[in-house]
Coordinates of C-alpha atoms in Angstrom, one line a residue:
X17 CA -27.2 -19.3 -15.9
X18 CA -26.7 -20.3 -12.3
X19 CA -28.9 -22.7 -10.4
X20 CA -29.5 -22.6 -6.6
X21 CA -28.3 -25.8 -5.1
X22 CA -30.9 -25.4 -2.3
X23 CA -34.2 -24.7 -4.1
X24 CA -33.3 -25.2 -7.8
X25 CA -34.2 -21.7 -8.9
X26 CA -32.0 -20.3 -11.8
X27 CA -30.7 -16.8 -12.0
X28 CA -28.7 -15.0 -14.6
X29 CA -25.7 -13.6 -12.7
X30 CA -23.5 -14.1 -9.6
X31 CA -24.9 -11.0 -7.8
X32 CA -28.5 -12.2 -8.3
X33 CA -27.5 -15.5 -6.8
X34 CA -26.0 -13.9 -3.8
X35 CA -29.2 -11.8 -3.4
X36 CA -31.3 -15.0 -3.8
X37 CA -29.4 -16.8 -1.1
X38 CA -29.6 -13.8 1.2
X39 CA -33.4 -13.2 0.8
X40 CA -34.8 -16.7 0.4
X41 CA -32.4 -19.0 2.4
X42 CA -30.9 -16.8 5.0
X43 CA -33.4 -14.0 6.0
X44 CA -36.4 -16.3 5.5
X45 CA -35.0 -19.7 6.8
X46 CA -37.3 -22.6 7.2
X47 CA -36.6 -24.8 10.3
X48 CA -38.4 -28.2 11.1
X49 CA -40.5 -27.8 14.2
X50 CA -39.6 -31.3 15.5
X51 CA -35.7 -31.7 14.9
X52 CA -34.7 -28.0 14.0
X53 CA -33.6 -29.0 10.5
X54 CA -32.9 -25.9 8.3
X55 CA -31.5 -24.7 5.0
X56 CA -34.2 -26.2 2.6
X57 CA -37.2 -25.0 0.9
X58 CA -40.9 -25.4 1.8
X59 CA -41.5 -28.4 -0.4
X60 CA -38.4 -30.3 0.9
X61 CA -39.3 -29.4 4.6
X62 CA -42.9 -30.9 4.1
X63 CA -41.4 -34.0 2.6
X64 CA -38.9 -34.3 5.5
X65 CA -41.8 -34.0 8.0
X66 CA -43.9 -36.5 6.3
X67 CA -41.0 -39.1 6.1
X68 CA -38.8 -38.4 9.2
X69 CA -41.6 -37.4 11.6
X70 CA -44.4 -39.6 10.4
X71 CA -45.5 -40.6 13.9
X72 CA -45.7 -37.1 15.1
X73 CA -47.5 -36.0 11.9
X74 CA -50.3 -38.6 12.7
X75 CA -51.0 -36.9 16.0
X76 CA -54.2 -35.4 14.6
X77 CA -55.7 -38.7 13.6
X78 CA -54.9 -40.2 17.0
X79 CA -56.6 -37.4 18.7
X80 CA -59.7 -38.0 16.7
X81 CA -59.6 -41.6 17.6
X82 CA -59.4 -40.9 21.3
X83 CA -62.2 -38.6 21.0
X84 CA -64.5 -41.3 19.5
X85 CA -64.2 -43.5 22.6
X86 CA -65.8 -40.8 24.9
X87 CA -69.5 -41.3 25.4
X88 CA -71.9 -38.8 26.6
X89 CA -69.7 -35.9 25.1
X90 CA -71.6 -33.0 23.7
X91 CA -71.2 -32.0 20.1
X92 CA -69.6 -28.8 21.4
X93 CA -66.7 -30.9 22.9
X94 CA -66.4 -32.8 19.8
X95 CA -66.1 -29.6 17.8
X96 CA -63.4 -28.4 20.3
X97 CA -61.5 -31.7 19.9
X98 CA -61.4 -31.3 16.2
X99 CA -60.5 -27.7 16.6
X100 CA -57.5 -28.8 18.8
X101 CA -56.3 -31.3 16.2
X102 CA -56.6 -28.7 13.5
X103 CA -54.7 -26.2 15.6
X104 CA -51.9 -28.6 16.0
X105 CA -51.8 -29.5 12.3
X106 CA -52.0 -25.9 11.4
X107 CA -49.2 -25.0 13.8
X108 CA -47.0 -27.7 12.2
X109 CA -47.3 -26.1 8.8
X110 CA -47.1 -22.5 10.0
X111 CA -43.7 -23.5 11.6
X112 CA -42.5 -24.3 8.1
X113 CA -43.1 -20.9 6.9
X114 CA -42.5 -18.5 9.8
X115 CA -39.3 -17.1 11.0
X116 CA -37.3 -20.0 12.6
X117 CA -35.7 -17.7 15.3
X118 CA -39.1 -16.8 16.7
X119 CA -41.4 -19.8 16.1
X120 CA -39.3 -23.1 16.1
X121 CA -39.1 -23.5 19.9
X122 CA -42.6 -22.0 20.6
X123 CA -44.2 -24.4 18.1
X124 CA -43.2 -27.5 19.9
X125 CA -44.0 -26.1 23.3
X126 CA -47.5 -25.0 22.1
X127 CA -48.1 -28.4 20.6
X128 CA -47.1 -30.1 23.8
X129 CA -49.3 -27.9 25.9
X130 CA -52.2 -28.6 23.7
X131 CA -51.6 -32.4 23.9
X132 CA -51.5 -32.3 27.7
X133 CA -54.7 -30.2 27.9
X134 CA -56.4 -32.7 25.5
X135 CA -55.2 -35.7 27.5
X136 CA -56.3 -34.1 30.8
X137 CA -59.8 -33.4 29.3
X138 CA -60.1 -37.0 28.2
X139 CA -59.0 -38.3 31.6
X140 CA -61.6 -36.0 33.5
X141 CA -64.4 -37.3 31.2
X142 CA -63.5 -40.9 31.8
X143 CA -63.5 -40.3 35.6
X144 CA -67.0 -38.5 35.4
X145 CA -68.2 -41.5 33.4
X146 CA -67.1 -44.0 35.9
X147 CA -68.6 -41.9 38.9
X148 CA -71.9 -41.6 37.0
X149 CA -71.8 -45.5 36.5
X150 CA -71.5 -46.2 40.2
X151 CA -74.3 -43.8 41.0
X152 CA -76.5 -45.4 38.2
X153 CA -75.9 -49.1 39.6
X154 CA -79.4 -49.7 39.1
X155 CA -79.3 -49.3 35.3
X156 CA -80.5 -52.1 33.2
X157 CA -78.3 -54.8 31.8
X158 CA -79.1 -53.3 28.3
X159 CA -77.4 -50.1 29.3
X160 CA -74.2 -52.0 30.5
X161 CA -74.0 -53.8 27.3
X162 CA -74.2 -50.5 25.4
X163 CA -71.2 -49.2 27.6
X164 CA -69.1 -52.2 26.8
X165 CA -69.8 -51.9 23.2
X166 CA -68.9 -48.3 22.8
X167 CA -66.1 -47.9 25.3
X168 CA -62.5 -49.1 24.2
X169 CA -59.1 -48.7 26.1
X170 CA -57.0 -45.5 25.4
X171 CA -54.3 -46.0 22.7
X172 CA -51.0 -44.1 22.7
X173 CA -50.9 -41.4 19.9
X174 CA -47.2 -41.8 19.3
X175 CA -46.6 -45.5 19.3
X176 CA -50.1 -47.1 19.3
X177 CA -49.8 -48.9 22.6
X178 CA -53.0 -49.5 24.5
X179 CA -53.4 -49.1 28.1
X180 CA -56.4 -50.1 30.3
X181 CA -56.6 -46.8 32.1
X182 CA -56.0 -43.2 31.1
X183 CA -53.6 -42.6 34.1
X184 CA -51.5 -45.5 32.8
X185 CA -51.6 -43.9 29.3
X186 CA -50.6 -40.5 30.7
X187 CA -47.6 -42.1 32.5
X188 CA -46.6 -44.0 29.4
X189 CA -46.6 -40.9 27.2
X190 CA -44.6 -39.0 29.8
X191 CA -42.1 -41.7 30.2
X192 CA -41.7 -43.1 26.8
X193 CA -42.2 -40.0 24.7
X194 CA -40.8 -37.3 26.9
X195 CA -38.5 -36.1 24.1
X196 CA -41.5 -35.3 22.0
X197 CA -43.3 -33.5 24.9
X198 CA -40.2 -31.6 25.7
X199 CA -40.4 -33.0 29.3
X200 CA -36.9 -34.4 30.2
X201 CA -36.7 -37.2 32.7
X202 CA -33.8 -37.7 35.0
X203 CA -33.9 -41.5 34.4
X204 CA -34.1 -41.2 30.6
X205 CA -31.3 -43.0 28.9
X206 CA -32.3 -42.4 25.3
X207 CA -29.2 -41.7 23.2
X208 CA -28.4 -38.2 21.7
X209 CA -26.4 -37.4 18.6
X210 CA -24.3 -34.2 18.2
X211 CA -23.8 -32.7 14.9
X212 CA -20.0 -32.5 14.3
X213 CA -20.4 -29.3 12.3
X214 CA -22.6 -27.1 14.2
X215 CA -23.2 -28.8 17.6
X216 CA -26.9 -29.4 17.1
X217 CA -28.4 -32.3 19.3
X218 CA -30.5 -34.8 17.5
X219 CA -32.4 -37.8 19.0
X220 CA -32.5 -39.8 15.8
X221 CA -29.5 -41.0 13.7
X222 CA -31.3 -40.6 10.5
X223 CA -32.3 -37.0 11.2
X224 CA -28.7 -36.3 12.1
X225 CA -27.7 -37.8 8.7
X226 CA -30.1 -35.7 6.8
X227 CA -28.9 -32.6 8.8
X228 CA -25.2 -33.3 8.0
X229 CA -26.0 -33.9 4.3
X230 CA -27.4 -30.4 4.2
X231 CA -24.2 -29.0 5.8
X232 CA -22.1 -30.8 3.1
X233 CA -24.3 -29.6 0.3
X234 CA -24.0 -26.1 1.7
X235 CA -20.2 -26.4 2.0
X236 CA -19.9 -27.8 -1.6
X237 CA -21.8 -24.8 -2.9
X238 CA -19.7 -22.4 -1.0
X239 CA -16.5 -24.1 -2.2
X240 CA -17.7 -23.8 -5.7
X241 CA -18.3 -20.1 -5.2
X242 CA -14.9 -19.7 -3.5
X243 CA -13.2 -21.5 -6.5
X244 CA -15.0 -19.2 -9.0
X245 CA -13.8 -16.2 -6.9
X246 CA -10.3 -17.6 -6.6
X247 CA -10.0 -18.2 -10.3
X248 CA -11.1 -14.7 -10.9
X249 CA -8.5 -13.3 -8.4
X250 CA -5.8 -15.5 -9.9
X251 CA -6.5 -14.1 -13.4
X252 CA -6.5 -10.6 -12.1
X253 CA -3.2 -11.1 -10.3
X254 CA -1.6 -12.7 -13.4
X255 CA -2.7 -9.8 -15.5
X256 CA -1.4 -7.2 -13.1
X257 CA 1.9 -9.1 -13.0
X258 CA 2.2 -9.2 -16.7
X259 CA 1.6 -5.5 -16.9
X260 CA 4.2 -4.8 -14.2
X261 CA 6.8 -7.0 -16.1
X262 CA 6.1 -5.1 -19.3
X263 CA 6.3 -1.8 -17.5
X264 CA 9.7 -2.8 -16.0
X265 CA 11.0 -4.2 -19.4
X266 CA 10.1 -0.9 -21.1
X267 CA 11.8 1.1 -18.3
X268 CA 14.8 -1.0 -18.5
X269 CA 15.0 -0.6 -22.2
X270 CA 14.7 3.2 -22.0
X271 CA 17.4 3.3 -19.4
X272 CA 19.8 1.4 -21.6
X273 CA 19.0 3.6 -24.6
X274 CA 19.4 6.8 -22.5
X275 CA 22.7 5.4 -21.1
X276 CA 24.0 4.6 -24.5
X277 CA 23.1 8.0 -25.8
X278 CA 24.9 9.6 -23.1
X279 CA 27.9 7.4 -23.8
X280 CA 27.9 8.5 -27.4
X281 CA 27.3 12.2 -26.4
X282 CA 30.2 12.2 -24.1
X283 CA 32.6 10.0 -26.2
X284 CA 32.5 6.8 -24.0
X285 CA 31.0 4.4 -26.5
X286 CA 34.4 2.9 -27.6
X287 CA 34.0 4.5 -31.1
X288 CA 37.6 5.6 -31.1
X289 CA 39.5 8.8 -30.4
X290 CA 41.1 11.7 -32.0
X291 CA 43.3 9.5 -34.5
X292 CA 40.4 7.6 -35.8
X293 CA 38.0 10.5 -36.2
X294 CA 40.6 12.5 -38.1
X295 CA 41.4 9.8 -40.6
X296 CA 37.7 8.9 -41.1
X297 CA 36.7 12.7 -41.6
X298 CA 39.6 13.2 -44.1
X299 CA 38.5 10.1 -46.0
X300 CA 35.0 11.5 -46.3
X301 CA 36.4 14.8 -47.5
X302 CA 38.4 13.0 -50.2
X303 CA 35.3 11.0 -51.3
X304 CA 33.3 14.2 -51.5
X305 CA 35.9 15.8 -53.7
X306 CA 36.8 18.5 -51.1
X307 CA 40.4 17.3 -50.4
X308 CA 42.8 15.9 -53.0
X309 CA 44.5 12.6 -52.3
X310 CA 47.7 14.2 -52.1
X311 CA 46.7 16.6 -49.4
X312 CA 45.2 13.6 -47.6
X313 CA 48.6 11.8 -47.4
X314 CA 50.4 15.0 -46.4
X315 CA 48.1 15.7 -43.5
X316 CA 48.0 12.1 -42.4
X317 CA 51.8 12.2 -42.2
X318 CA 51.8 15.4 -40.3
X319 CA 49.2 14.1 -37.8
X320 CA 51.2 10.9 -37.2
X321 CA 54.3 13.0 -36.5
X322 CA 52.4 15.3 -34.2
X323 CA 51.0 12.3 -32.3
X324 CA 54.3 10.7 -32.0
X325 CA 56.1 13.7 -30.4
X326 CA 53.0 14.7 -28.6
X327 CA 53.1 18.4 -29.7
X328 CA 50.2 20.1 -31.5
X329 CA 50.9 20.8 -35.2
X330 CA 49.7 24.5 -34.9
X331 CA 47.4 24.2 -38.0
X332 CA 44.4 25.4 -35.9
X333 CA 46.1 28.2 -34.1
X334 CA 45.7 32.0 -34.7
X335 CA 48.1 34.3 -33.1
X336 CA 48.4 38.1 -32.6
X337 CA 44.7 38.8 -31.8
X338 CA 45.2 40.5 -28.4
X339 CA 47.6 43.0 -30.1
X340 CA 45.0 43.8 -32.9
X341 CA 42.4 44.3 -30.3
X342 CA 44.6 46.7 -28.4
X343 CA 45.0 48.8 -31.6
X344 CA 41.2 48.7 -32.3
X345 CA 40.2 50.0 -28.9
X346 CA 42.7 52.8 -29.0
X347 CA 41.7 54.0 -32.2
X348 CA 38.0 53.2 -32.5
X349 CA 35.1 51.9 -30.4
X350 CA 33.8 55.2 -29.4
X351 CA 30.9 53.6 -27.5
X352 CA 33.4 51.8 -25.1
X353 CA 34.4 53.6 -21.9
X354 CA 37.1 51.2 -20.8
X355 CA 38.4 47.7 -21.7
X356 CA 40.6 45.2 -19.9
X357 CA 42.5 42.6 -21.9
X358 CA 44.3 39.4 -20.7
X359 CA 47.9 38.7 -21.3
X360 CA 48.9 37.5 -24.8
X361 CA 46.9 34.3 -25.9
X362 CA 46.6 32.3 -29.1
X363 CA 43.3 31.0 -30.3
X364 CA 42.9 27.3 -31.1
X365 CA 39.8 25.9 -33.0
X366 CA 38.6 22.3 -33.4
X367 CA 39.8 20.1 -36.2
X368 CA 38.5 17.2 -38.0
X369 CA 39.8 14.9 -35.4
X370 CA 38.0 16.5 -32.3
X371 CA 35.1 18.3 -33.9
X372 CA 32.1 17.9 -31.5
X373 CA 33.9 16.9 -28.4
X374 CA 37.3 18.7 -28.2
X375 CA 36.3 22.2 -26.9
X376 CA 37.7 21.5 -23.3
X377 CA 41.1 20.4 -24.8
X378 CA 41.3 23.4 -27.2
X379 CA 40.5 25.9 -24.3
X380 CA 43.4 24.3 -22.4
X381 CA 45.7 24.9 -25.3
X382 CA 44.6 28.6 -25.3
X383 CA 45.2 28.9 -21.5
X384 CA 48.5 27.2 -21.7
X385 CA 49.6 29.4 -24.7
X386 CA 49.1 32.4 -22.4
X387 CA 51.1 30.8 -19.5
X388 CA 54.0 29.8 -21.7
X389 CA 54.4 33.5 -22.7
X390 CA 54.3 34.7 -19.1
X391 CA 57.6 34.7 -17.3
X392 CA 56.0 34.1 -13.9
X393 CA 55.3 30.5 -15.0
X394 CA 58.6 29.6 -16.5
X395 CA 59.7 27.6 -13.4
X396 CA 56.7 25.2 -13.4
X397 CA 56.2 25.0 -17.3
X398 CA 59.9 25.0 -18.2
X399 CA 60.5 23.3 -21.6
X400 CA 56.8 22.7 -22.4
X401 CA 55.2 23.2 -25.8
X402 CA 51.5 23.2 -26.6
X403 CA 50.5 19.5 -26.5
X404 CA 48.2 17.8 -28.9
X405 CA 44.8 16.4 -27.8
X406 CA 45.9 12.8 -27.2
X407 CA 48.9 14.2 -25.2
X408 CA 46.6 16.2 -23.0
X409 CA 44.5 13.1 -22.4
X410 CA 47.6 11.3 -21.3
X411 CA 48.6 14.2 -19.0
X412 CA 45.2 14.1 -17.2
X413 CA 45.6 10.3 -16.7
X414 CA 48.9 10.9 -15.2
X415 CA 47.3 13.5 -12.8
X416 CA 44.8 10.8 -11.7
X417 CA 47.6 8.3 -11.1
X418 CA 49.2 10.8 -8.8
X419 CA 46.0 10.8 -6.8
X420 CA 44.1 13.9 -8.1
X421 CA 40.2 13.7 -8.2
X422 CA 39.8 9.8 -7.8
X423 CA 36.0 10.4 -8.1
X424 CA 36.3 12.1 -11.5
X425 CA 38.7 9.4 -12.6
X426 CA 36.2 6.6 -11.7
X427 CA 33.5 8.4 -13.6
X428 CA 35.5 8.3 -16.8
X429 CA 36.8 4.8 -16.1
X430 CA 40.3 6.1 -15.5
X431 CA 40.8 6.3 -19.2
X432 CA 40.8 9.1 -21.7
X433 CA 43.3 8.1 -24.4
X434 CA 41.5 6.5 -27.4
X435 CA 38.2 7.9 -26.5
X436 CA 36.2 11.0 -27.3
X437 CA 35.4 11.7 -23.6
X438 CA 34.6 15.3 -22.8
X439 CA 36.5 17.2 -20.1
X440 CA 35.3 20.1 -18.0
X441 CA 36.4 22.5 -15.2
X442 CA 37.5 19.8 -12.9
X443 CA 39.9 18.1 -15.3
X444 CA 41.4 21.4 -16.3
X445 CA 41.9 22.2 -12.6
X446 CA 43.7 19.0 -11.8
X447 CA 45.8 19.2 -14.9
X448 CA 46.9 22.8 -14.1
X449 CA 47.5 21.7 -10.4
X450 CA 49.5 18.8 -11.5
X451 CA 51.8 21.2 -13.5
X452 CA 52.1 23.3 -10.4
X453 CA 49.9 26.1 -11.7
X454 CA 47.8 27.7 -8.9
X455 CA 44.0 28.1 -9.8
X456 CA 40.7 27.7 -8.3
X457 CA 37.2 26.9 -9.5
X458 CA 34.3 29.3 -9.0
X459 CA 30.8 27.9 -9.5
X460 CA 27.9 30.2 -10.5
X461 CA 25.2 27.7 -9.8
X462 CA 22.2 29.7 -10.4
X463 CA 21.0 33.0 -12.1
X464 CA 21.4 36.3 -10.2
X465 CA 19.6 38.6 -12.6
X466 CA 16.4 39.0 -14.5
X467 CA 15.4 36.6 -17.4
X468 CA 18.0 34.1 -16.3
X469 CA 21.1 36.3 -16.6
X470 CA 24.2 36.2 -14.4
X471 CA 25.4 39.7 -13.5
X472 CA 27.5 38.3 -10.6
X473 CA 29.5 36.4 -13.3
X474 CA 30.3 39.7 -15.2
X475 CA 31.0 41.4 -11.9
X476 CA 33.5 38.7 -10.8
X477 CA 35.4 38.8 -14.1
X478 CA 35.5 42.6 -14.0
X479 CA 37.0 42.6 -10.6
X480 CA 39.5 39.9 -11.7
X481 CA 40.9 42.0 -14.6
X482 CA 40.6 45.4 -13.0
X483 CA 42.3 44.5 -9.7
X484 CA 45.7 45.6 -10.9
X485 CA 44.9 49.4 -10.4
X486 CA 42.4 52.2 -10.8
X487 CA 42.4 55.2 -13.0
X488 CA 43.9 53.2 -15.9
X489 CA 43.7 54.3 -19.6
X490 CA 40.9 53.3 -21.9
X491 CA 42.7 50.1 -23.0
X492 CA 44.4 48.1 -20.3
X493 CA 46.6 45.1 -21.2
X494 CA 46.7 43.1 -17.9
X495 CA 49.1 40.3 -16.9
X496 CA 46.1 38.3 -16.0
X497 CA 45.9 34.8 -17.9
X498 CA 42.6 34.3 -19.7
X499 CA 39.7 32.5 -17.7
X500 CA 38.4 29.0 -18.6
X501 CA 34.5 29.3 -18.8
X502 CA 32.4 26.2 -18.8
X503 CA 28.6 25.6 -19.1
X504 CA 26.5 22.7 -20.1
X505 CA 27.7 21.2 -23.3
X506 CA 30.4 23.7 -24.2
X507 CA 33.4 25.7 -22.8
X508 CA 35.1 28.9 -24.0
X509 CA 37.9 31.2 -23.0
X510 CA 37.4 34.7 -21.6
X511 CA 40.2 37.0 -22.8
X512 CA 38.9 40.4 -21.5
X513 CA 35.9 42.6 -20.6
X514 CA 34.8 45.8 -21.8
X515 CA 32.6 48.5 -20.1
X516 CA 30.5 50.7 -22.3
X517 CA 29.7 54.3 -21.6
X518 CA 26.3 53.4 -20.4
X519 CA 27.9 51.2 -17.8
X520 CA 26.9 47.8 -19.4
X521 CA 29.6 45.1 -19.4
X522 CA 30.4 42.8 -22.2
X523 CA 32.8 39.8 -22.2
X524 CA 35.3 39.2 -24.8
X525 CA 35.4 35.4 -25.5
X526 CA 37.5 33.0 -27.7
X527 CA 35.3 30.2 -28.9
X528 CA 37.1 27.0 -30.2
X529 CA 34.1 26.4 -32.6
X530 CA 35.1 29.6 -34.5
X531 CA 37.3 28.6 -37.5
X532 CA 40.7 30.3 -38.3
X533 CA 39.3 32.1 -41.4
X534 CA 36.9 34.2 -39.1
X535 CA 39.5 34.9 -36.4
X536 CA 41.9 36.1 -39.0
X537 CA 39.6 38.9 -39.9
X538 CA 40.6 40.4 -36.6
X539 CA 44.2 40.8 -37.6
X540 CA 43.4 43.3 -40.3
X541 CA 44.6 47.0 -39.8
X542 CA 41.1 48.3 -39.9
X543 CA 39.0 46.0 -38.0
X544 CA 35.3 46.3 -38.7
X545 CA 33.0 46.5 -35.7
X546 CA 30.9 43.4 -37.2
X547 CA 34.0 41.3 -36.9
X548 CA 33.9 41.7 -33.0
X549 CA 30.4 40.2 -32.8
X550 CA 31.9 36.8 -32.5
X551 CA 33.9 37.8 -29.5
X552 CA 31.4 40.2 -27.7
X553 CA 29.0 38.5 -25.4
X554 CA 26.5 40.5 -23.3
X555 CA 24.6 39.5 -20.3
X556 CA 21.7 38.6 -22.6
X557 CA 24.0 36.2 -24.6
X558 CA 24.9 34.1 -21.4
X559 CA 21.7 32.6 -20.0
X560 CA 22.7 29.1 -19.3
X561 CA 21.5 27.7 -15.9
X562 CA 25.0 27.4 -14.4
X563 CA 28.5 28.4 -15.2
X564 CA 31.9 27.4 -13.8
X565 CA 35.2 29.3 -14.3
X566 CA 38.8 28.3 -13.8
X567 CA 41.0 31.3 -12.9
X568 CA 44.8 31.1 -12.7
X569 CA 46.3 32.9 -9.7
X570 CA 50.1 32.1 -9.9
X571 CA 52.5 29.3 -9.4
X572 CA 52.6 26.5 -6.7
X573 CA 55.4 25.3 -4.7
X574 CA 56.0 21.4 -4.5
X575 CA 54.6 21.5 -1.0
X576 CA 51.4 23.4 -2.0
X577 CA 50.9 20.9 -4.9
X578 CA 50.9 18.0 -2.5
X579 CA 48.4 19.8 -0.3
X580 CA 46.1 20.5 -3.1
X581 CA 46.4 16.9 -4.4
X582 CA 45.2 15.7 -0.9
X583 CA 42.4 18.3 -0.9
X584 CA 41.2 17.1 -4.4
X585 CA 40.2 13.8 -2.6
X586 CA 37.0 15.6 -1.6
X587 CA 36.6 18.0 -4.5
X588 CA 34.8 21.3 -3.8
X589 CA 34.4 24.5 -5.6
X590 CA 33.7 28.1 -4.6
X591 CA 30.0 28.9 -5.2
X592 CA 28.8 32.3 -6.0
X593 CA 26.4 33.5 -4.8

């Protein structure tokens, strides 16, 4: 419950208190008719008038006393005198309940005018009495004694001073009580008091003190309301800040988790590289009974030897597939109008050491196996063998040190060895360029066909392989190296393209995720058409949002290598469409 500091009324809520203050104490404000005191209720105002303005409040009684000294006055005049006093008294009380803006000033003025009229009437009656006395000089002594007994000198209604004549009383009232009659005098030296808070002028120090006390009570109430409001605002601000801190903490936690997830996904979580994963997976195979301990030690020794010399052990390689495909298309595949095959290439699949992250390295091994069997690249690849995955990582780091692709190097912290970091088209490009192999990247950054297909990709690959001549036989074994094909999360190697009799195109792709036992089925004399499903990829099978390819075009001179190294400072790729 809230209690009004002005009138003491209790309300149940803060909005009710505000409405009470507005209606009772602001819109219907009570103002003292004598000193303009405001901001209190009716009872307090009446008490204030009775105590602070006692002399003014006795005005009615003084008027009656003056009226009694008049003789020869008719009952009608007496009634008028009483009516005048009653009007003054009623006007005082009506000023306590009326609107202060309209009645405070007029109340004092009306009261003053009535007082002056009353005094003038008394003075005129006295003069008539004296005139009649002179005319009736012949009255008896008894009549004179009656006059002396009934007549008394006029008394000041404000201070009680008695004057001999009415003119003297009128002068006294106008000079000594001019502030009450609202008749300022030039020679009046009565002190005035200014309210330091609102500028109101008071003629009495005690009235000023009461007025200032009301100001202080009002300010105290307002400060209390402000403290309540400030306390509520502070709590709301603290609550909002806590919610914001929790939200930021949750966002920060999610960002850290997402970053760690990406680090694990792309092999940057410092969980070891090829060697550690190979040993851990072989130990798991032994514990599950899938690998005898003797084989574990043999394979471990072979792996350590391969890592020492930096050459792949060849245990994941399958050779002779291009030749087997040539025979198949010559003798079978009646639904195929024409097929183009790349130069000879070996298939490499992932092992226990790079499963889940090594597809980019295995595709480079496939591409390099084709270049090593092509005489056009003997000069730039002279004396090379198929490197193992840790060796490929070291070769890419060497290319970074030469100045190739500094932005890509910084993204991978300039380190690949001992990690499971993925590599993509950019790393394949700088690695081949550092070996003086001429190549370029083509970016198919959006779908160009219905249902998210990429017909432009198929057309580009067809033009790449069929550019050596028109009117060729059904099976064309070109000298073109295979194409490195990258999309989000995986990479593969394109080793040819076939055109069916209905003019639809189908890519022939080596996937590092396909194990050797499946690839070796293609080496049989009578290849079953079902075995080619793992190689054939139609447009409906390639619906990733973006694709990148790395196509080899020949060898680079040392000068061209330097120029391409400088160009890789700002790496760009050809975009189609």
